[in-house]
Structures are given as C-alpha cells and as structure tokens.
mmCIF file with all atom_site columns, C-alpha atoms in Angstrom:
data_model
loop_
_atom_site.group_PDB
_atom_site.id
_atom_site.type_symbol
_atom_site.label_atom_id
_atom_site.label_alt_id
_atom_site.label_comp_id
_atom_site.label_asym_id
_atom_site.label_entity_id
_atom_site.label_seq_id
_atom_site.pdbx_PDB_ins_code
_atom_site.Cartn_x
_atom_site.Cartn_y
_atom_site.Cartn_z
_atom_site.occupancy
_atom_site.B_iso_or_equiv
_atom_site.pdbx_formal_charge
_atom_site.auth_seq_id
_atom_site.auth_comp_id
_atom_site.auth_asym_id
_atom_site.auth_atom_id
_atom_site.pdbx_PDB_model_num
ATOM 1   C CA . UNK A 1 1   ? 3.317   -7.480 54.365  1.00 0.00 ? 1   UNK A CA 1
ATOM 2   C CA . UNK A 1 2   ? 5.306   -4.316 53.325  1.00 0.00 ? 2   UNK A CA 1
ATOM 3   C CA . UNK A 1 3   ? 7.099   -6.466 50.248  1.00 0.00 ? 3   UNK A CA 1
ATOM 4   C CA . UNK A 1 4   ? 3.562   -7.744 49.193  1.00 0.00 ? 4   UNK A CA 1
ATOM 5   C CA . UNK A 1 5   ? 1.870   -4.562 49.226  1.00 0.00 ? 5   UNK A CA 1
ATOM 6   C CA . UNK A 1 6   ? 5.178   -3.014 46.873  1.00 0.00 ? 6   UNK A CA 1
ATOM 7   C CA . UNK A 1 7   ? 4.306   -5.537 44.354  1.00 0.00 ? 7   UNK A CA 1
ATOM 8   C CA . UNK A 1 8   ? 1.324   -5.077 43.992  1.00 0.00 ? 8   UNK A CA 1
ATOM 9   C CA . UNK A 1 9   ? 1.452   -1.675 43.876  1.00 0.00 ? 9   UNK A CA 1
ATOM 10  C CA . UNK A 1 10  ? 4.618   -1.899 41.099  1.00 0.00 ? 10  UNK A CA 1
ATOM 11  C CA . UNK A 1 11  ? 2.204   -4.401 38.759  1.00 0.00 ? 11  UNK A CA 1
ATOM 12  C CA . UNK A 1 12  ? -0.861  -1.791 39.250  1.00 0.00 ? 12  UNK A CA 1
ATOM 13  C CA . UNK A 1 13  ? 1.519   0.651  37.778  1.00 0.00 ? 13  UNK A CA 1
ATOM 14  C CA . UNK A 1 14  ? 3.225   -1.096 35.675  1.00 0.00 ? 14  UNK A CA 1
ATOM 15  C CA . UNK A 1 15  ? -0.420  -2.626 34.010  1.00 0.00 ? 15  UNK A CA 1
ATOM 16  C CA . UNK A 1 16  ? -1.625  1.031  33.804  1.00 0.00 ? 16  UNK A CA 1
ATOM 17  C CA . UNK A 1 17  ? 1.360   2.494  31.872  1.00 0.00 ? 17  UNK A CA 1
ATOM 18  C CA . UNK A 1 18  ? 1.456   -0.522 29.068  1.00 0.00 ? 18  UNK A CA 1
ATOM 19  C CA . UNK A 1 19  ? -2.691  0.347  28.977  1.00 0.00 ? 19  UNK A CA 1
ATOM 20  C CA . UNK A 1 20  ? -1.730  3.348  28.873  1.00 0.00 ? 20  UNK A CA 1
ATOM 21  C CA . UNK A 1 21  ? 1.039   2.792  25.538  1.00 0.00 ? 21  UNK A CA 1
ATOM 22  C CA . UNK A 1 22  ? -1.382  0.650  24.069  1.00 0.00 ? 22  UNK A CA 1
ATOM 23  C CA . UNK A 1 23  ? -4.347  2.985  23.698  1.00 0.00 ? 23  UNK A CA 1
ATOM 24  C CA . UNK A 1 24  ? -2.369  5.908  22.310  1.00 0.00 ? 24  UNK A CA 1
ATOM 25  C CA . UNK A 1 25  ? -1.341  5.921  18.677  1.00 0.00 ? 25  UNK A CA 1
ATOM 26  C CA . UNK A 1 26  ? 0.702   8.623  16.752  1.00 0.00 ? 26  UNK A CA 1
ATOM 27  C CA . UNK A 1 27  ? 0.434   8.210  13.426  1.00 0.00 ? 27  UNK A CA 1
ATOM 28  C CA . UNK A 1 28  ? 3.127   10.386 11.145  1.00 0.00 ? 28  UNK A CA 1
ATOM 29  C CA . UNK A 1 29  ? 1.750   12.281 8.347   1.00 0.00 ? 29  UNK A CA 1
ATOM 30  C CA . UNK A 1 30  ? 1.231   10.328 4.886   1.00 0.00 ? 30  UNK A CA 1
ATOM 31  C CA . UNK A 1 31  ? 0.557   7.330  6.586   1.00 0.00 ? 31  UNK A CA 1
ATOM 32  C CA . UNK A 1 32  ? -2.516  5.763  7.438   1.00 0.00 ? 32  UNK A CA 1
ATOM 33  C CA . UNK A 1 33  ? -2.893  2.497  9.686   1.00 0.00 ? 33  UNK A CA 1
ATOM 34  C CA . UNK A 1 34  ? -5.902  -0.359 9.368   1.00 0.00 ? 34  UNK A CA 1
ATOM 35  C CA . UNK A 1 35  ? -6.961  -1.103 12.671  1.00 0.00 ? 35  UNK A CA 1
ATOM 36  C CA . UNK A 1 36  ? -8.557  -4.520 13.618  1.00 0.00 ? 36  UNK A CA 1
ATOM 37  C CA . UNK A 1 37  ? -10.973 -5.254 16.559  1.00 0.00 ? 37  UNK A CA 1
ATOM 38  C CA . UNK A 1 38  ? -10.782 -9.053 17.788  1.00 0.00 ? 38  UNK A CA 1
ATOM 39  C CA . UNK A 1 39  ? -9.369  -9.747 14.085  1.00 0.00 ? 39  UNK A CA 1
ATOM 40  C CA . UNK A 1 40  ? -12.434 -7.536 11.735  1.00 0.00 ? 40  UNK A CA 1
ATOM 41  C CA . UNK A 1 41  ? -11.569 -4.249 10.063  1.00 0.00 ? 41  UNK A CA 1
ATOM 42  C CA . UNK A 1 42  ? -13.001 -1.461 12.464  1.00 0.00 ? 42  UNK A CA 1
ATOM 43  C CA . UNK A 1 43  ? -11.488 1.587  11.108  1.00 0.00 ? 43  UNK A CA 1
ATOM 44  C CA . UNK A 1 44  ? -8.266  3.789  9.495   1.00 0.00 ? 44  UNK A CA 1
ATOM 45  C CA . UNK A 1 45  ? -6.190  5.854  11.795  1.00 0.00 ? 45  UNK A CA 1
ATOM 46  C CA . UNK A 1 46  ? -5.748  9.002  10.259  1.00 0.00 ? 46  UNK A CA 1
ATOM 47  C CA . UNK A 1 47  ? -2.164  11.137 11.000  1.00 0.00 ? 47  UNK A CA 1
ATOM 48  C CA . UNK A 1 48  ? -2.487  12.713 14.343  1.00 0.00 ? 48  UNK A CA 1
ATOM 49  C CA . UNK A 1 49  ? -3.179  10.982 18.275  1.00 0.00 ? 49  UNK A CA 1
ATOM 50  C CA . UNK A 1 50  ? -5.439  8.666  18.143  1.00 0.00 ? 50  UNK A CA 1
ATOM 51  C CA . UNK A 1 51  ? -6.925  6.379  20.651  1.00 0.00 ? 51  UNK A CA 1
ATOM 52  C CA . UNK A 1 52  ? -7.204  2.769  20.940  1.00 0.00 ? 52  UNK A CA 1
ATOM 53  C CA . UNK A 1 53  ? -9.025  -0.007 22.679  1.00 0.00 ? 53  UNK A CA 1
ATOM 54  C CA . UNK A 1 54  ? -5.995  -1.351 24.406  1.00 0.00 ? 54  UNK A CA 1
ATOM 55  C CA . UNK A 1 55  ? -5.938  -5.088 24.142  1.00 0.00 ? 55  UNK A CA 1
ATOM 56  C CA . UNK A 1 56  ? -8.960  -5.367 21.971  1.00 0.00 ? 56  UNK A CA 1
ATOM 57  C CA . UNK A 1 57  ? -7.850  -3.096 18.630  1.00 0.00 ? 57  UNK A CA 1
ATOM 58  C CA . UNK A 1 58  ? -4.083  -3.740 16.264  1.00 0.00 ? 58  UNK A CA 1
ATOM 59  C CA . UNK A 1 59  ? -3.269  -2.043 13.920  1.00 0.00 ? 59  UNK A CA 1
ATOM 60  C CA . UNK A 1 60  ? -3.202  -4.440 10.810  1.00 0.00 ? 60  UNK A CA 1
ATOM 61  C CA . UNK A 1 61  ? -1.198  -2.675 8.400   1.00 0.00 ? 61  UNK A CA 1
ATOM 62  C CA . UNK A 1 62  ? 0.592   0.512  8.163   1.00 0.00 ? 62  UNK A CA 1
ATOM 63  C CA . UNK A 1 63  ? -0.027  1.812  4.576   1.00 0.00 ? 63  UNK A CA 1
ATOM 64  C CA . UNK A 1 64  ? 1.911   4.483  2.946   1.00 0.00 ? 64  UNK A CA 1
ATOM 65  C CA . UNK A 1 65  ? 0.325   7.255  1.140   1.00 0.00 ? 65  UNK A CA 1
ATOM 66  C CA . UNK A 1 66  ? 3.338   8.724  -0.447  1.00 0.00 ? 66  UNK A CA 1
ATOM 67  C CA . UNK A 1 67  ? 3.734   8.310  -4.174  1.00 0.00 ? 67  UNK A CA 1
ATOM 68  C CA . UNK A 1 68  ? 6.290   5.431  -5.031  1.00 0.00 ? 68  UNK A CA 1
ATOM 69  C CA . UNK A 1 69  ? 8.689   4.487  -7.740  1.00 0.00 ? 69  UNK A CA 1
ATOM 70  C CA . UNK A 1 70  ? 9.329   1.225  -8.883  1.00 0.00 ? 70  UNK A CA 1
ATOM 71  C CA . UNK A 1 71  ? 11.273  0.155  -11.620 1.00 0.00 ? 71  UNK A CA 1
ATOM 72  C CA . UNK A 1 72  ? 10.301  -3.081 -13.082 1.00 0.00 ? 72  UNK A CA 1
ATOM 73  C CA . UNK A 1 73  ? 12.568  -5.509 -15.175 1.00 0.00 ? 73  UNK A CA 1
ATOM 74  C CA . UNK A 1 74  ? 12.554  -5.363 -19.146 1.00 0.00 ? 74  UNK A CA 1
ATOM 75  C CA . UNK A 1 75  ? 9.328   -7.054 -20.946 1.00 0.00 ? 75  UNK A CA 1
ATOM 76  C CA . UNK A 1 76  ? 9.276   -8.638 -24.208 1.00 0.00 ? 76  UNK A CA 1
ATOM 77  C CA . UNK A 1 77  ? 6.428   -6.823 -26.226 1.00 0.00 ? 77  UNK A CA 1
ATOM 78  C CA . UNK A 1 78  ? 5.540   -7.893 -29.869 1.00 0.00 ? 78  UNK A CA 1
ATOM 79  C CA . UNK A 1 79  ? 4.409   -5.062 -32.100 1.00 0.00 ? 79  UNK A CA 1
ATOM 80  C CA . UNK A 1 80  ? 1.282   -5.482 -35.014 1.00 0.00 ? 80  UNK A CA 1
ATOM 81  C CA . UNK A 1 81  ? 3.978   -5.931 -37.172 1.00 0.00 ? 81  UNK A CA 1
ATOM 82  C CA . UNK A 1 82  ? 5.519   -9.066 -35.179 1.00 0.00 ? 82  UNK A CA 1
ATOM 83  C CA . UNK A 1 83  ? 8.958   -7.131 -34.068 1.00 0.00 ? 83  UNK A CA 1
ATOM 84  C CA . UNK A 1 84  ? 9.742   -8.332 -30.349 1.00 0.00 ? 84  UNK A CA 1
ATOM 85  C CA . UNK A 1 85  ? 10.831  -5.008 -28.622 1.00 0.00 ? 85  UNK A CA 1
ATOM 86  C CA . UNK A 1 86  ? 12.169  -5.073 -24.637 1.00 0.00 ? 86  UNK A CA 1
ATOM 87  C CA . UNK A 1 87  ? 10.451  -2.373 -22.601 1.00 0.00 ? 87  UNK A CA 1
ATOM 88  C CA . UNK A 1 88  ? 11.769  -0.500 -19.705 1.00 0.00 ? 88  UNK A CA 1
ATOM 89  C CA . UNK A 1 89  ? 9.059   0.234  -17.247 1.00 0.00 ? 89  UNK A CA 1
ATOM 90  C CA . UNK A 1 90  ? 8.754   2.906  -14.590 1.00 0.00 ? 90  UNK A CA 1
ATOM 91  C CA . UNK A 1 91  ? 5.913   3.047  -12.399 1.00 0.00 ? 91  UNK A CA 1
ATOM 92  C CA . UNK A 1 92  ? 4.832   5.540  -9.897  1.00 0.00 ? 92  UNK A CA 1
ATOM 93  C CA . UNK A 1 93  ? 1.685   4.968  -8.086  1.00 0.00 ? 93  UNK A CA 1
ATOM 94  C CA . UNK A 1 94  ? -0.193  6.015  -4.420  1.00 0.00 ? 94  UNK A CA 1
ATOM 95  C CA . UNK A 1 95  ? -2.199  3.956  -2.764  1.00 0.00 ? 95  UNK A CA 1
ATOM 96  C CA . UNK A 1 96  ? -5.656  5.832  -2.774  1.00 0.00 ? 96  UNK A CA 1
ATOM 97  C CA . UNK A 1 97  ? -7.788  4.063  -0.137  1.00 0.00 ? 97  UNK A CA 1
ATOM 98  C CA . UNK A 1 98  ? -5.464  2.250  2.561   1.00 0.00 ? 98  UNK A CA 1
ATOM 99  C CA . UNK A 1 99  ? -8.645  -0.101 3.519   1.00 0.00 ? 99  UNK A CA 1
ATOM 100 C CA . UNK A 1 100 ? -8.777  -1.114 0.049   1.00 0.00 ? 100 UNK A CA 1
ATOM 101 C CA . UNK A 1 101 ? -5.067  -1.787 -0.616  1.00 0.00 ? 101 UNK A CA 1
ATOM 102 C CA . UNK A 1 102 ? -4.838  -3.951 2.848   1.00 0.00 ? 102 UNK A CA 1
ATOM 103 C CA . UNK A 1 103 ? -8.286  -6.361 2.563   1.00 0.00 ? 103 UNK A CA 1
ATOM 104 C CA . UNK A 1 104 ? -8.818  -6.434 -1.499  1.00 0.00 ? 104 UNK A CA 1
ATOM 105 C CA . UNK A 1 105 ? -5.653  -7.787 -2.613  1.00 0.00 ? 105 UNK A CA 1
ATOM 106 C CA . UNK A 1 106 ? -3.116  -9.871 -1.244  1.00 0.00 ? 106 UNK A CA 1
ATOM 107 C CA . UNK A 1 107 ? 0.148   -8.554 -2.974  1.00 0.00 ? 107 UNK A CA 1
ATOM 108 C CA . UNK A 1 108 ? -0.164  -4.699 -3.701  1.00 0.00 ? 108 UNK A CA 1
ATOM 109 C CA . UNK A 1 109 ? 3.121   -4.574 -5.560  1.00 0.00 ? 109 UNK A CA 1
ATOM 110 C CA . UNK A 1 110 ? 2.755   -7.519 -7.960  1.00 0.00 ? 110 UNK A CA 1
ATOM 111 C CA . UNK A 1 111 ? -1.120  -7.051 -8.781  1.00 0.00 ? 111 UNK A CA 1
ATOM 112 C CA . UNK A 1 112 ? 0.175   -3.354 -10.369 1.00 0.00 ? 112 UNK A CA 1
ATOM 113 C CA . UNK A 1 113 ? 3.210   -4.940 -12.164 1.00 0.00 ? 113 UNK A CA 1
ATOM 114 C CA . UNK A 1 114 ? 1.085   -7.702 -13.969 1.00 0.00 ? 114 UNK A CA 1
ATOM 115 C CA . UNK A 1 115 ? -1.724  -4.771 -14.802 1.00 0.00 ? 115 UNK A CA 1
ATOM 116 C CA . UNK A 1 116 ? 1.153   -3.090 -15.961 1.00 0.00 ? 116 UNK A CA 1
ATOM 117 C CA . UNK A 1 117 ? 2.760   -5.697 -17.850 1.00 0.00 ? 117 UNK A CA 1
ATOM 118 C CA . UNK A 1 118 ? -0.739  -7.060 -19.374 1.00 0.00 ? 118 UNK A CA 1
ATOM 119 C CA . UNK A 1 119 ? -1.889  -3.611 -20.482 1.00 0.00 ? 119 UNK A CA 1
ATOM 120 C CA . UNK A 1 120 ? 1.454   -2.776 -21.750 1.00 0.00 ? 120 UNK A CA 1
ATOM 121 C CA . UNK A 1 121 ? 1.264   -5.234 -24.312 1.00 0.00 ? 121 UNK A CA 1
ATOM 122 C CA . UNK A 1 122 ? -1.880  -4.782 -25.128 1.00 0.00 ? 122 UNK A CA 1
ATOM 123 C CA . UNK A 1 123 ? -1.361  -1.042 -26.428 1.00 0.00 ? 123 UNK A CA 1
ATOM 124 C CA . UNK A 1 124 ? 1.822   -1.997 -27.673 1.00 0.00 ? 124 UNK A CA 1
ATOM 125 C CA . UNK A 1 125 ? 0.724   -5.090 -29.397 1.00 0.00 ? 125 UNK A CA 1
ATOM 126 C CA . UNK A 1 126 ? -2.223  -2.945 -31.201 1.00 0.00 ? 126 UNK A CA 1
ATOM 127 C CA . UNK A 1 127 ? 0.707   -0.496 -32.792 1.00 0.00 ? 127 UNK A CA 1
ATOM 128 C CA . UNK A 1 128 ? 3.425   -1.003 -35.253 1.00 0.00 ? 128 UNK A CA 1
ATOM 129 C CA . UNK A 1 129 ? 7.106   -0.140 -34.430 1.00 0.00 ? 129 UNK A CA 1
ATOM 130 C CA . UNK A 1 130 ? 7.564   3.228  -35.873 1.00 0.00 ? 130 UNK A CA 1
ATOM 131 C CA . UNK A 1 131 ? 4.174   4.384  -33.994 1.00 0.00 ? 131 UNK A CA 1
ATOM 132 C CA . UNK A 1 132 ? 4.964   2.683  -30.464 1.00 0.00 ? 132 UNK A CA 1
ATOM 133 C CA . UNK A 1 133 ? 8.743   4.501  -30.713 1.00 0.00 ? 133 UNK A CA 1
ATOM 134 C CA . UNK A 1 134 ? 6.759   7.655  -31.006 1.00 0.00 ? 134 UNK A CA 1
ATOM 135 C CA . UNK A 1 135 ? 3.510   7.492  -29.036 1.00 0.00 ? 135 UNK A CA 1
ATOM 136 C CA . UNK A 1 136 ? 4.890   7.651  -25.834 1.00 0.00 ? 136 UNK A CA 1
ATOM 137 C CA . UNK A 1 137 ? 2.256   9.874  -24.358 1.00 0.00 ? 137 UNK A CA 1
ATOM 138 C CA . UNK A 1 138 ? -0.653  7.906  -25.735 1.00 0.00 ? 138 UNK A CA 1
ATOM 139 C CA . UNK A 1 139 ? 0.301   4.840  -24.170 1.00 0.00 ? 139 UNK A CA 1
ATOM 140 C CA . UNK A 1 140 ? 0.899   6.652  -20.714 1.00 0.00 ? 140 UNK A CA 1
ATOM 141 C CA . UNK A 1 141 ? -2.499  7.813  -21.347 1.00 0.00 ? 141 UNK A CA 1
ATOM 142 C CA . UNK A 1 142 ? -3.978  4.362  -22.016 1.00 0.00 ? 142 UNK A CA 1
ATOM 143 C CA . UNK A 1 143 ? -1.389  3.141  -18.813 1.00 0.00 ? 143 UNK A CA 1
ATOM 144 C CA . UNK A 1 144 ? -3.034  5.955  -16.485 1.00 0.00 ? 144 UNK A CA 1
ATOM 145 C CA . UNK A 1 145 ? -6.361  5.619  -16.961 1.00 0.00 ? 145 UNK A CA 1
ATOM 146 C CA . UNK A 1 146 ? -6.605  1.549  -16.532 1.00 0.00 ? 146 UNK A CA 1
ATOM 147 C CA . UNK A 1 147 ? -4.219  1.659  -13.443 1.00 0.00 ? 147 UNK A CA 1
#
C-alpha cells in the first residue's frame, strides 16, 4: 500500500512540475512568439515572463524582430535603352508586426526577394544605363518605400 501511495504521489508531482514548465514562458528580448489556443491565433508574447494555458495555448512561431541581412543572387535587369545589366542585391529588413509575418504569408523570405526582384526591375527598367549607374539613392528610395 506504501509502493502505491509513492506513485501516486511521484505522478502528482511530477504532473504539477511539467504544468508548471508549460505555463511559464520567457521570452528573450527582440523576439516575439504567436501563441495559438486549440489551433486559432490568441495573442503575441511580448519579451519578459509570461503565462500560459498549459495544454491548451503553443506558441506557433517564434519571430525575430532584429533587423536582417540577406544577400540575394545576381538579377538580370534590362535598362530603357535594352542593355542587360546583373544586379547585386542586399536587403535588410525587420519584421514589423510578428502576427502579420506568421498568418499573412506563407514564406516571409521569398515574398521580400520577389518584391525585391519585381520592383527592382521596374525602376531599373524605366532608366537608361548611365542614369541607373548613378541613381543609386533614388532607387533605394523607390526600394524603401514599396517594401
């Protein structure tokens, strides 16, 4: 009776400390996590402790608010005046609303490359050689304020 009682005991415990690890949540600074109750968005962890509903809440994604780099392979661009030039891109972005960037969009990275890509040779296309070699802060303009 004294080995049934132990166990008991021992699985009371040992069901109150994972309840325990599951409701508590430390979230590092610049980075916010998406939680999910029963599989619907409920809400976005901000850095700090936070508490969960153990068994009921995940955490979906852990998005990073840091700004990022990413270096993206040479394009082919053709100029107004029908010159193909090869452009070296180099992006750095943040994630702005971590909700957003987990729900909206299925691929985070590649949705910015092809905006990048498309608007890219759109500006460039609009310009003539000489005047995309030397415009380099009007089309980071044009690039910043569509992306």
């Amino acid at each position: 009776m004294d080995a049934f009682l132990g166990i008991v005991i021992a699985a009371v415990l040992l069901f109150t400390v994972v309840t325990l690890l599951k409701a508590v949540r430390i979230v590092p600074q610049q980075r916010m996590d998406v939680v999910e109750r029963l599989g619907k968005y409920k809400r976005t962890l901000s850095p700090g402790l936070n508490l969960l509903v153990p068994f009921v809440d995940a955490v979906r994604a852990k998005v990073d608010m840091r700004e990022q780099v990413v270096s993206f392979p040479p394009q082919p661009v053709i100029t107004s005046d029908n010159l193909v030039v090869s452009i070296d891109t180099v992006l750095y972005f943040r994630a702005i609303d971590p909700m957003l960037a987990t729900y909206e969009i299925s691929n985070f990275l590649q949705a910015i490359e092809q905006l990048t890509v498309t608007t890219l040779r759109n500006v460039i296309g609009s310009l003539d050689l000489e005047r995309a070699l030397t415009s380099r802060d009007q089309i980071n303009k044009h690039l910043s304020s569509v992306l």
